Amino acid sequence: MDKGFSPVGLRVLVVDDDPTWLKILEKMLKKCSYEVTTCGLAREALRLLRERKDGYDIVISDVNMPDMDGFKLLEHVGLELDLPVIMMSVDGETKRVMKGVQHGACDYLLKPIRMKELKIIWQHVLRKKLQEVRDIEGCCYEGGADWFTRNDETHYLGGGEDVSFGKKRKEFDFEKKLLQDESDPSSSSSKKARVVWSFELHQKFVNAVNQIGCDHKAGPKKILDLMNVPWLTRENVASHLQKYRLYLSRLEKGKELKCYSGGVKNIDSPPKDSEFSSGHQSPGKNSYGFSGGSSLIHKAETDPKQLASSSVSDPSDVHMPPKAKKSRIEFDPPISSSCAFESLLPWSDVPDPLESKPTILYESSFLQQQPLLPSQSPYVANSAPTLMQDEMKPSYETCVNADAFLMPQDKNSTVMILQDLALPTPYAMKLQEASSNVTNDTESILRSLNWELPESHHSGFIDTDLDFSWIQNEHFLANTSGNFQNFQFQDYSCSPSLLSELPPHLWFGNDPDECTLMVDHGLFIS
Amino acid sequence: MQRQVALIKQSLLDQGYLDEQFMELEELQDDANPNFVEEVATLYFKDSARLINNIDQALERGSFDFNRLDNYMHQFKGSSTSIGASKVKTECTMFREYCRAGNAEGCLRTFKQLKKEHATLRKKLEQYFQLARQAGPKETARRPK
C-alpha cells in the first residue's frame, strides 16, 4: 500500500456471505478498475488480511454474517490493521447505521448497492491516508517546534528512528509526497508497512503495557522497548495503542459504567475513532493516547508494579519504579500528593517522554491547567529540560502533543504530566488490587478480541469479557474515585474527547486545581 | 426477436417483478461477462432455494422461533435485492413484520405468497434469458456502455 495514491488498482477485500452479492460486487468493483478479492466468511477475511498485511487498501463487509458479526470484524480490522471499512446491509435502520459509525466504519451502504457508490470508495482510502499525514504534520505544526517538524519528517521517513535535529524541514508536503510516492520502497515516507497484530504480538504488547504499569507511562516507546520485537516501530506500537484504547473505551462506554463518580462530565463523548486526541495528537495515527479503556487497564496494570516498588500507602510511590517512570504520563489522576509526583519521576532517564506525551495528551491537557505543585517543581526543573531534549527528539509523535503542551506551559507541561501521574494512595491501592484483575482481564480482553486465538470466541464474548474486566476495575476505581468527589471534572471540559477516552476514575485526581491546569490548554484538542 | 426480449423485460419491470437493480446488472454485462445477468440470476435462485428450504423446515417444526425466522428472512431479503426481485422483496419485508409481531399465522401466509412470487419470477426470468440468448449478443451491444 505504499504506493502513490490512485483509485485505479485499489485493493479491495469484499466480505459477504451472500454469494449472489459477492459476485455482483466483484463485478462492480472490477468495473471501477479496482483489484478485488472476495470472501464469504468473516474469519476467512481476517485471515487474509492478517496474512497479507498491507495487502489491501479497503474492506467492504456485510453486517450480517454467519460466523461473525460484521461489527466485530470491523473492530478487528480497525484495531489490527487500521484499514478503512465500509459496511453494507439491506437494513438501513438508523441505529444500525449508527452502530457502524461508532464502530469505526467509514461508510454504510444500503443494499442494493449501486455502481456509483462503489466508484467513490477510493476517497475513503485517500482520506484516511491524508488524515494520517495531517496528524503528523498537525502535530508538528501545532507545537511549532522546529525540531518537531524535523522529527516528524525524519520519523516519517525513517519509520521511527531517532531523529537528528540537524535538518530543517521546510513545509513538507505530505500529501504531495503521498500522492507521488509510487512504489518506491525506499521512500517509506508516507507509508509504514502495516503491522498485523497477531495474538502473540498483541500479548507482548499487553504484557509490556502491564509491566510498565501506569497507564500514562505506557507510551509507545516504552512498550516497544519492552516488547523487544526488532522489526516493530514505535509508530506501530503507538498506533496500536491508540486503537486498543479506543476499542476498550468503546466497549466500556457501551456498558455505561455508572461507577464513575465525580463529575466526570466531560467524559461523555464517545471515543473517536482514530483521532483520539482531540486534536491531533499523535502524528499519524499514533495517538498515543490510550483511550479510556486501555488506560483503565494500563492503569491497573501499572499499579502492581508501582505499588510494589513503593509502599502502597504512599501515593508518591504510585509510580513506577525508576526505570519505568520514565515517560509515560499516565493518566493517573493528578492526585494532589506531591509525593506522588515525585515518585513518578525519573524523567531524566525517561526515554520517551514524548511518547508518553501523546498519551498524555489527554492528560496533558489536564496537566497544563495545573500549576506545578511546589514539590514537583524541582522535579520539573530537572526533568523538563531533559525531557524536552531527549524525549522530544525521538518521539516526534509525542512531541506533537508534548509540544503543544509545552507551548503554553513553557516546558512545564512535562512536569505537569508527571504530576498527574501521581496517584492518590487509596486510589493506588485500589488499583493494585484491581491490577491483578486487570491483568487477567487483559487476557480475557484479548481473547475476547479474538485475536487469533485458537478457540475463537465468538463475537458475543468480547463484550462480555471486557465488561467483566472493566467492571471489576471500575468498581475498584469507583470506590476510590468516591474519594475524589470533590474533583471537578468539569474543568476538563476542554478536552472532552480526551477525557472520554479514559475511564473517569483514571482521570482525576482530586485536585481540581490540577485539573484545571491541565485541561485547559486543550492543545491537542484542536 | 430482440425487441421481444426487450418487451418482456419491460413488462417484468412494469409489473414490478423486477426493479432498477436488474437494469444495473445489465449494465455490468460486458464482453468479459456476456451472460453476467443470467449467471447472477442462476446463483440467486440456487441460493434462495436453499434459504426457502431452511425457512420451510423451520416453519414446519412449528416452534416459531421468530428470531431465527427473521434472520433467515433478512438473508433472503438481502439476496433478493441483488437481482432486483421486487415482489419477492416486498413479501420478505412483510414476513419480517409478522415475525416482529410474533404473528405465526401471518408468517405462514406471507411465506406461501413469497414462494409463489419467487417461483413466478423464476419462470419468467428463465423465459427471458432463453429468449435473450437466442436473440444473441446484439441485445447487450445496443446498450450504451
XYZ file of C-alpha atoms in Angstrom:
671
model
C 0.000 0.000 0.000
C 2.895 2.164 -0.106
C 2.300 3.430 -3.452
C 1.276 6.794 -4.577
C -2.361 7.139 -4.328
C -4.536 6.310 -7.246
C -8.008 4.915 -7.328
C -7.007 2.547 -10.045
C -5.912 -0.736 -8.716
C -7.217 -0.041 -5.260
C -7.107 -3.333 -3.459
C -10.486 -4.117 -2.106
C -11.493 -7.017 0.044
C -15.188 -7.787 -0.110
C -16.721 -9.909 2.581
C -20.264 -11.149 2.252
C -21.895 -14.453 2.961
C -24.364 -13.974 0.111
C -22.829 -15.498 -2.994
C -25.033 -13.529 -5.319
C -23.942 -10.231 -3.843
C -20.368 -11.313 -3.759
C -20.476 -11.955 -7.450
C -22.192 -8.702 -8.206
C -19.886 -6.662 -6.049
C -16.891 -8.298 -7.543
C -18.045 -7.359 -10.991
C -18.933 -3.839 -9.976
C -15.629 -3.260 -8.299
C -13.751 -4.646 -11.230
C -15.590 -2.237 -13.410
C -14.290 0.503 -11.188
C -10.809 -0.721 -12.006
C -10.183 -1.941 -8.520
C -8.358 -5.060 -7.636
C -10.905 -7.261 -5.936
C -10.667 -10.155 -3.555
C -13.850 -11.778 -2.395
C -14.515 -13.703 0.709
C -17.565 -15.440 2.036
C -16.663 -15.621 5.652
C -15.508 -13.073 8.155
C -12.889 -15.321 9.653
C -11.509 -16.061 6.292
C -11.362 -12.373 5.614
C -9.459 -11.731 8.802
C -7.073 -14.455 7.914
C -6.454 -12.977 4.525
C -5.937 -9.565 5.974
C -3.521 -10.758 8.566
C -1.621 -12.866 6.135
C -1.043 -10.060 3.782
C -0.557 -7.124 5.976
C -0.594 -4.231 3.692
C -2.210 -6.318 1.080
C -5.437 -4.413 0.980
C -6.462 -0.841 0.911
C -10.029 -1.099 1.974
C -12.505 -3.651 3.238
C -16.170 -3.811 2.374
C -18.175 -6.065 4.561
C -21.737 -7.072 5.104
C -23.115 -6.538 8.535
C -24.810 -9.885 8.910
C -22.623 -12.847 8.540
C -22.994 -16.278 9.937
C -19.629 -16.755 11.537
C -19.003 -13.343 12.944
C -20.891 -10.162 13.381
C -19.849 -7.598 10.816
C -19.273 -5.051 13.526
C -16.835 -7.331 15.241
C -14.987 -7.769 12.037
C -14.951 -4.042 11.725
C -13.419 -3.694 15.124
C -10.766 -6.217 14.413
C -9.811 -4.672 11.171
C -9.725 -1.259 12.697
C -7.683 -2.348 15.671
C -5.270 -4.590 13.982
C -4.870 -3.094 10.632
C -6.306 0.331 10.615
C -7.890 -0.075 7.236
C -10.959 1.830 6.180
C -14.000 -0.400 6.364
C -17.309 0.079 4.658
C -20.314 -1.733 5.985
C -23.202 -2.966 3.866
C -26.629 -4.158 4.698
C -30.095 -4.455 3.366
C -31.192 -2.969 6.637
C -30.908 0.752 6.903
C -32.216 1.274 10.350
C -30.659 4.326 11.883
C -29.449 2.590 14.949
C -27.622 0.032 12.933
C -26.010 2.640 10.831
C -25.004 4.475 13.950
C -23.548 1.346 15.343
C -21.488 1.018 12.251
C -20.228 4.518 12.524
C -19.491 4.088 16.189
C -17.502 1.004 15.484
C -15.441 2.936 13.069
C -16.942 2.281 9.692
C -16.089 4.837 7.049
C -19.365 4.372 5.371
C -22.519 2.337 5.492
C -24.046 1.290 2.204
C -27.536 0.043 1.742
C -28.277 -2.864 -0.474
C -28.974 -2.839 -3.339
C -25.682 -1.137 -3.890
C -25.147 0.960 -6.938
C -22.050 1.280 -9.003
C -21.761 4.932 -8.299
C -21.460 4.226 -4.597
C -18.581 1.916 -5.215
C -16.903 4.252 -7.605
C -16.108 6.648 -4.820
C -14.830 4.337 -2.133
C -11.292 5.231 -3.020
C -11.973 8.548 -1.371
C -12.146 6.830 1.970
C -8.735 5.387 1.470
C -7.276 8.672 0.416
C -8.957 10.495 3.218
C -7.562 8.147 5.748
C -4.106 8.478 4.386
C -4.322 12.193 4.368
C -5.583 12.222 7.872
C -2.592 10.318 8.969
C -0.362 12.680 7.239
C -2.122 15.616 8.638
C -1.971 14.240 12.070
C 1.685 14.069 11.875
C 2.002 17.372 10.313
C -0.506 18.835 12.552
C 1.368 17.715 15.495
C 4.403 19.273 14.268
C 2.899 22.463 13.391
C 0.880 22.801 16.408
C 3.797 22.847 18.575
C 5.571 24.869 16.139
C 8.792 23.460 17.222
C 11.224 23.087 14.534
C 12.534 20.001 15.757
C 9.160 18.659 15.812
C 8.873 19.095 12.278
C 12.189 17.718 11.761
C 11.385 14.881 13.880
C 8.291 14.342 12.197
C 9.765 14.290 8.883
C 12.530 12.117 9.836
C 10.402 9.886 11.684
C 8.050 9.660 8.989
C 10.697 8.833 6.635
C 12.680 6.708 8.839
C 9.911 4.832 10.336
C 10.539 5.538 13.891
C 14.153 6.159 14.152
C 15.543 8.830 16.210
C 15.699 11.997 14.527
C 18.668 14.033 14.023
C 17.963 17.533 14.642
C 20.228 18.870 12.165
C 17.977 19.256 9.307
C 15.455 21.810 8.949
C 12.376 20.813 7.342
C 10.529 23.070 5.173
C 6.992 22.749 4.524
C 6.875 19.150 3.881
C 4.050 18.475 1.695
C 2.987 15.135 2.839
C 0.101 14.996 0.654
C 2.152 15.609 -2.326
C 4.623 13.088 -1.266
C 1.911 10.663 -0.602
C 0.492 11.090 -3.970
C 3.648 10.911 -5.881
C 5.152 8.319 -3.845
C 4.801 5.427 -6.079
C 6.121 2.115 -5.228
C 9.399 3.396 -4.106
C 10.315 1.079 -1.370
C 12.971 3.263 -0.003
C 10.760 6.190 0.342
C 8.946 4.998 3.278
C 7.859 8.414 3.986
C 4.260 8.272 3.759
C 3.731 4.753 4.469
C 4.655 2.433 7.058
C 4.082 -1.149 6.443
C 1.017 -2.290 8.124
C 1.657 -4.435 11.004
C -0.627 -7.271 11.603
C -1.096 -7.656 15.264
C -1.154 -11.319 15.867
C -2.272 -12.627 19.142
C 1.276 -13.226 20.221
C 2.312 -9.809 19.256
C -0.591 -8.276 20.976
C 0.075 -10.320 24.032
C 3.587 -8.993 24.106
C 2.160 -5.596 23.753
C -0.194 -6.056 26.614
C 2.480 -7.582 28.758
C 4.694 -4.660 28.080
C 1.970 -2.303 28.992
C 1.254 -4.180 32.129
C 4.841 -4.135 33.003
C 5.059 -0.505 32.587
C 2.245 -0.065 34.869
C 0.732 3.295 34.845
C -1.359 3.957 32.051
C 0.180 7.024 31.037
C 3.532 5.820 31.472
C 2.877 3.284 28.921
C 3.975 5.153 25.964
C 4.731 3.614 22.662
C 8.442 3.759 23.061
C 8.431 2.155 26.370
C 6.142 -0.518 25.210
C 8.217 -1.043 22.182
C 11.293 -1.425 24.248
C 9.725 -3.920 26.492
C 8.229 -5.863 23.716
C 11.573 -6.352 22.185
C 10.325 -7.011 18.737
C 13.036 -5.783 16.440
C 11.012 -5.065 13.402
C 8.314 -3.215 15.215
C 8.473 0.529 15.270
C 7.323 2.931 17.837
C 4.858 4.162 15.396
C 3.317 0.779 15.071
C 3.019 0.496 18.769
C 1.623 3.927 19.208
C -0.958 3.376 16.616
C -1.891 0.070 18.071
C -2.095 1.557 21.485
C -4.455 4.125 20.295
C -6.707 1.683 18.696
C -6.631 -0.603 21.591
C -7.631 2.095 23.934
C -10.273 3.237 21.631
C -11.637 -0.192 21.378
C -11.669 -0.734 25.054
C -13.110 2.550 25.823
C -15.773 1.969 23.322
C -16.713 -1.189 24.972
C -16.578 0.425 28.241
C -18.707 3.201 27.209
C -21.117 0.838 25.836
C -21.575 -0.527 29.209
C -22.495 2.769 30.603
C -20.368 2.343 33.511
C -22.035 4.071 36.226
C -19.431 3.560 38.699
C -17.561 6.524 37.800
C -18.118 9.036 40.336
C -17.172 12.540 40.416
C -18.402 14.852 37.916
C -16.840 13.277 35.136
C -18.923 15.230 32.956
C -16.637 15.519 30.194
C -16.367 12.009 29.751
C -19.213 11.533 27.656
C -18.104 11.998 24.233
C -17.757 8.704 22.639
C -14.329 7.802 21.702
C -13.455 8.836 18.348
C -12.102 6.554 16.027
C -8.846 7.473 15.000
C -8.108 10.691 16.299
C -8.377 10.178 19.748
C -6.721 13.045 20.549
C -8.956 15.620 20.119
C -6.740 17.354 18.175
C -4.098 15.811 16.607
C -2.489 14.017 18.926
C -0.170 11.855 17.542
C 1.338 12.211 14.334
C -0.139 9.953 12.025
C -2.103 7.511 13.713
C -0.092 7.103 16.646
C -2.187 8.691 19.087
C -0.738 7.549 21.925
C -3.417 8.381 23.987
C -4.920 5.385 25.151
C -8.467 5.653 25.216
C -10.191 5.259 28.374
C -10.466 1.635 28.163
C -6.941 0.893 27.809
C -5.986 3.399 30.256
C -8.003 1.618 32.684
C -6.229 -1.480 32.088
C -2.983 0.046 31.934
C -3.527 1.847 34.934
C -4.391 -1.102 36.808
C -1.627 -2.983 35.392
C 0.785 -0.412 36.197
C -0.164 -0.433 39.641
C 1.163 -3.605 40.764
C 4.431 -2.528 39.669
C 4.132 0.766 41.127
C 2.775 -0.355 44.244
C 5.255 -2.968 44.530
C 8.029 -0.642 44.245
C 6.810 1.727 46.710
C 4.814 1.419 49.719
C 1.381 1.190 48.751
C 0.187 3.677 51.072
C 2.421 6.219 49.785
C 0.843 7.942 46.962
C 4.019 9.137 45.739
C 5.037 5.717 45.171
C 2.410 5.042 42.993
C 4.542 5.447 40.191
C 6.608 3.172 38.576
C 9.936 2.131 39.563
C 12.560 4.403 38.324
C 13.080 2.902 35.075
C 9.509 2.706 34.448
C 8.854 6.100 35.434
C 10.063 7.459 32.523
C 7.873 8.968 30.374
C 4.633 7.596 30.380
C 2.454 10.069 31.504
C -0.156 8.025 32.672
C -3.198 9.449 33.176
C -3.208 8.910 36.711
C -5.369 11.242 38.390
C -3.460 14.196 39.287
C -3.646 13.425 42.740
C -2.675 16.091 44.875
C 0.010 14.416 46.690
C 3.097 15.900 45.599
C 4.921 12.895 46.601
C 3.205 11.015 44.078
C 4.513 13.275 41.638
C 7.958 12.864 42.700
C 7.813 9.270 42.593
C 6.852 9.450 39.128
C 9.842 10.985 38.145
C 12.880 9.801 36.957
C 12.344 11.786 33.978
C 15.863 12.155 33.447
C 16.121 8.833 32.117
C 12.906 8.850 30.537
C 13.449 7.587 27.219
C 10.461 8.798 25.697
C 8.792 11.462 27.274
C 7.365 12.311 24.148
C 5.886 9.142 23.672
C 4.163 9.482 26.735
C 3.116 12.697 25.648
C 0.827 11.613 23.126
C -0.779 9.516 25.552
C -0.611 12.126 27.823
C -2.140 14.343 25.542
C -5.198 13.834 27.060
C -3.670 14.132 30.150
C -1.568 16.910 29.492
C -4.406 18.913 28.712
C -5.299 18.471 32.188
C -1.964 18.905 33.341
C -1.422 22.021 31.772
C -4.003 23.638 33.582
C -2.452 22.924 36.694
C 0.287 24.860 38.073
C 3.101 22.859 39.198
C 2.920 21.768 42.619
C 5.687 23.038 44.601
C 7.004 19.694 45.375
C 7.112 18.945 41.882
C 8.921 21.852 40.725
C 12.308 20.599 41.407
C 11.428 17.623 39.540
C 10.217 19.513 36.825
C 13.183 21.542 36.596
C 15.279 18.565 36.258
C 13.224 16.605 34.140
C 11.785 19.144 31.991
C 14.820 20.025 30.159
C 15.864 16.527 29.841
C 12.584 15.584 28.839
C 12.382 18.105 26.367
C 15.504 17.352 24.745
C 15.709 13.728 24.933
C 12.291 12.816 24.752
C 11.215 15.196 22.330
C 13.555 14.276 19.785
C 12.903 10.785 19.190
C 9.353 10.699 19.635
C 8.108 13.231 17.490
C 4.942 11.741 17.802
C 4.735 12.541 21.260
C 6.191 15.714 20.578
C 3.365 16.803 18.884
C 1.435 16.609 21.812
C 4.164 17.418 24.007
C 4.928 20.322 22.054
C 1.552 21.536 22.272
C 1.722 21.118 25.854
C 4.877 22.681 26.188
C 3.991 25.636 24.341
C 1.752 27.103 26.755
C 3.399 25.756 29.673
C 6.755 26.545 28.688
C 8.027 23.170 29.204
C 6.496 22.748 32.424
C 3.997 20.625 30.971
C 6.126 17.698 31.368
C 6.082 18.319 34.915
C 2.504 18.522 34.832
C 2.344 15.303 33.323
C 4.267 13.831 35.992
C 2.116 15.308 38.476
C -0.735 13.746 37.040
C 0.749 10.507 37.364
C 0.752 10.580 40.965
C -1.913 8.509 42.251
C -3.546 9.057 45.445
C -2.869 6.443 47.895
C -6.206 4.970 48.247
C -6.569 5.029 44.610
C -3.328 3.411 44.102
C -4.151 0.735 46.443
C -7.295 0.049 44.809
C -5.591 -0.072 41.598
C -3.237 -2.517 42.899
C -5.999 -4.724 43.829
C -7.555 -4.170 40.608
C -4.444 -4.679 38.753
C -4.307 -8.307 39.152
C -7.744 -8.441 37.934
C -6.817 -6.262 35.209
C -4.080 -8.415 34.078
C -6.347 -11.274 33.860
C -8.753 -9.179 32.182
C -6.314 -8.251 29.613
C -6.134 -11.814 28.701
C -9.758 -12.131 28.554
C -9.938 -8.985 26.655
C -7.515 -10.288 24.224
C -9.370 -13.414 23.999
C -12.488 -11.664 23.560
C -10.922 -9.662 20.895
C -10.363 -12.975 19.423
C -7.065 -12.201 18.147
C -6.003 -15.299 16.583
C -6.799 -17.368 19.444
C -7.349 -20.891 18.550
C -10.500 -21.158 20.348
C -12.165 -18.341 18.716
C -14.507 -16.710 20.932
C -17.458 -15.613 19.220
C -18.235 -12.092 18.993
C -20.568 -12.288 21.819
C -17.745 -12.816 24.114
C -15.882 -9.810 23.520
C -18.191 -7.524 25.148
C -18.818 -9.807 27.951
C -15.281 -10.433 28.754
C -14.376 -6.935 28.548
C -17.255 -5.992 30.537
C -16.174 -8.097 33.322
C -12.775 -6.853 33.372
C -13.830 -3.383 33.163
C -16.436 -3.686 35.645
C -14.183 -5.095 38.174
C -11.850 -2.313 37.758
C -14.445 0.177 37.725
C -15.769 -0.944 40.933
C -12.500 -0.526 42.424
C -11.964 2.684 40.950
C -15.358 3.745 41.665
C -14.693 3.292 45.264
C -11.621 5.169 45.029
C -12.987 7.820 42.977
C -15.505 8.265 45.611
C -12.751 9.899 47.430
C -12.442 12.319 44.763
C -15.837 13.508 44.744
C -14.696 16.935 45.016
C -12.863 16.774 41.854
C -14.054 18.958 39.394
C -14.084 17.097 36.358
C -15.862 19.681 34.689
C -12.716 21.506 34.495
C -11.665 19.172 31.988
C -14.126 20.466 29.720
C -11.620 21.430 27.289
C -10.837 18.036 26.370
C -13.925 16.096 26.489
C -12.793 13.909 23.832
C -9.672 13.189 25.588
C -11.381 12.533 28.689
C -13.765 10.322 27.149
C -11.012 8.132 26.245
C -10.115 7.390 29.711
C -12.148 5.848 32.287
C -13.198 8.565 34.501
C -11.742 7.188 37.521
C -8.480 7.320 35.963
C -8.682 10.769 35.325
C -8.543 12.501 38.083
C -7.280 13.209 40.848
C -8.588 15.035 43.419
C -7.259 18.229 42.883
C -9.433 20.489 40.993
C -6.671 22.877 40.596
C -4.554 20.398 38.995
C -7.203 19.515 36.761
C -7.861 22.928 35.721
C -4.434 23.365 34.730
C -4.450 20.596 32.523
C -7.464 20.605 30.805
C -7.369 23.793 29.535
C -4.752 24.067 27.337
C -6.584 21.830 25.235
C -3.956 21.914 22.748
C -4.482 18.823 21.364
C -7.875 19.280 21.228
C -7.657 21.347 18.316
C -36.547 -11.106 -31.549
C -34.549 -8.679 -29.627
C -37.476 -6.429 -29.472
C -39.389 -9.258 -27.966
C -36.758 -9.701 -25.374
C -36.824 -6.020 -24.594
C -40.570 -6.094 -24.300
C -40.532 -8.959 -21.903
C -38.051 -7.222 -19.787
C -40.044 -4.051 -19.817
C -43.128 -5.884 -18.759
C -41.323 -7.512 -15.908
C -40.223 -4.139 -14.780
C -43.594 -2.592 -15.209
C -45.306 -5.319 -13.355
C -42.975 -4.877 -10.511
C -41.331 -8.230 -10.687
C -38.056 -6.557 -11.139
C -36.684 -3.194 -10.244
C -33.788 -0.976 -11.291
C -31.306 -3.293 -9.753
C -31.891 -5.589 -12.660
C -31.016 -2.785 -15.006
C -27.872 -2.146 -13.057
C -26.907 -5.745 -13.536
C -27.436 -5.486 -17.208
C -25.146 -2.507 -17.234
C -22.479 -4.679 -15.756
C -22.737 -7.179 -18.502
C -19.965 -6.799 -20.993
C -17.740 -8.730 -23.305
C -15.836 -10.190 -20.448
C -19.065 -11.459 -18.946
C -21.611 -11.667 -21.710
C -24.025 -13.705 -19.646
C -23.471 -11.945 -16.436
C -27.071 -11.267 -15.583
C -28.090 -14.794 -16.243
C -25.273 -16.106 -14.126
C -26.250 -13.889 -11.282
C -29.875 -14.883 -11.566
C -28.934 -18.540 -11.554
C -26.841 -18.046 -8.490
C -29.645 -16.208 -6.813
C -32.193 -18.887 -7.471
C -29.892 -21.569 -6.263
C -29.088 -19.769 -3.074
C -32.596 -18.611 -2.436
C -33.916 -22.123 -2.894
C -31.669 -23.140 -0.070
C -32.906 -20.329 2.111
C -36.506 -21.145 1.320
C -35.837 -24.672 2.351
C -34.416 -23.575 5.636
C -37.397 -21.425 6.342
C -39.778 -24.152 5.306
C -38.195 -26.529 7.708
C -38.222 -24.016 10.485
C -41.884 -23.325 9.915
C -42.758 -26.958 9.675
C -41.240 -27.596 13.004
C -43.932 -25.386 14.313
C -41.819 -23.972 17.044
C -41.814 -20.498 15.527
C -38.543 -19.182 16.616
C -39.236 -15.701 15.345
C -35.731 -14.508 15.801
C -34.368 -17.243 13.720
C -37.018 -16.814 11.109
C -36.340 -13.139 10.999
C -32.701 -13.851 10.480
C -33.359 -16.175 7.614
C -35.633 -13.680 6.057
C -33.106 -10.941 6.466
C -30.692 -13.001 4.457
C -33.314 -13.791 1.929
C -34.245 -10.202 1.552
C -30.659 -9.182 1.062
C -30.297 -11.796 -1.566
C -33.419 -10.751 -3.347
C -32.283 -7.200 -3.623
C -29.292 -8.451 -5.557
C -31.252 -9.121 -8.690
C -33.972 -6.635 -8.033
C -36.617 -9.190 -7.218
C -39.057 -6.566 -6.183
C -42.181 -8.528 -5.363
C -40.211 -11.137 -3.526
C -38.587 -8.398 -1.521
C -41.949 -6.987 -0.545
C -43.043 -10.338 0.759
C -39.840 -10.603 2.716
C -40.494 -7.321 4.407
C -43.983 -8.388 5.308
C -42.781 -11.639 6.662
C -40.330 -9.842 8.914
C -43.068 -7.613 10.178
C -45.063 -10.626 11.156
C -42.054 -12.097 12.834
C -41.588 -8.986 14.861
C -45.211 -9.032 15.793
C -44.924 -12.668 16.698
C -47.692 -13.476 14.315
C -47.229 -17.063 13.269
C -50.273 -17.137 11.080
C -49.161 -14.063 9.250
C -45.758 -15.569 8.747
C -47.128 -18.717 7.253
C -49.416 -16.876 4.950
C -46.788 -14.483 3.774
C -44.296 -17.172 3.243
C -46.660 -19.014 0.993
C -47.129 -15.901 -1.036
C -43.432 -15.345 -1.105
C -42.778 -18.756 -2.514
C -45.330 -18.163 -5.149
C -43.752 -14.912 -6.225
C -40.377 -16.482 -6.181
C -41.486 -19.318 -8.428
C -43.211 -16.954 -10.816
C -40.174 -14.786 -11.116
C -38.008 -17.719 -11.712
C -40.119 -18.920 -14.556
C -40.355 -15.544 -16.158
C -36.669 -14.971 -15.919
C -35.921 -18.339 -17.361
C -38.042 -17.472 -20.336
C -36.409 -14.142 -20.601
C -32.909 -15.461 -20.572
C -33.697 -18.129 -23.012
C -35.017 -15.595 -25.440
C -32.155 -13.265 -24.787
C -29.673 -15.981 -25.554
C -31.457 -16.752 -28.731
C -31.600 -13.157 -29.662
C -27.870 -13.069 -29.458
C -25.357 -10.613 -28.180
C -26.832 -7.713 -30.051
C -29.041 -7.165 -27.139
C -26.226 -6.103 -24.988
C -24.290 -4.437 -27.729
C -27.053 -1.987 -28.142
C -26.715 -0.915 -24.611
C -24.734 2.216 -24.172
C -21.552 1.410 -22.338
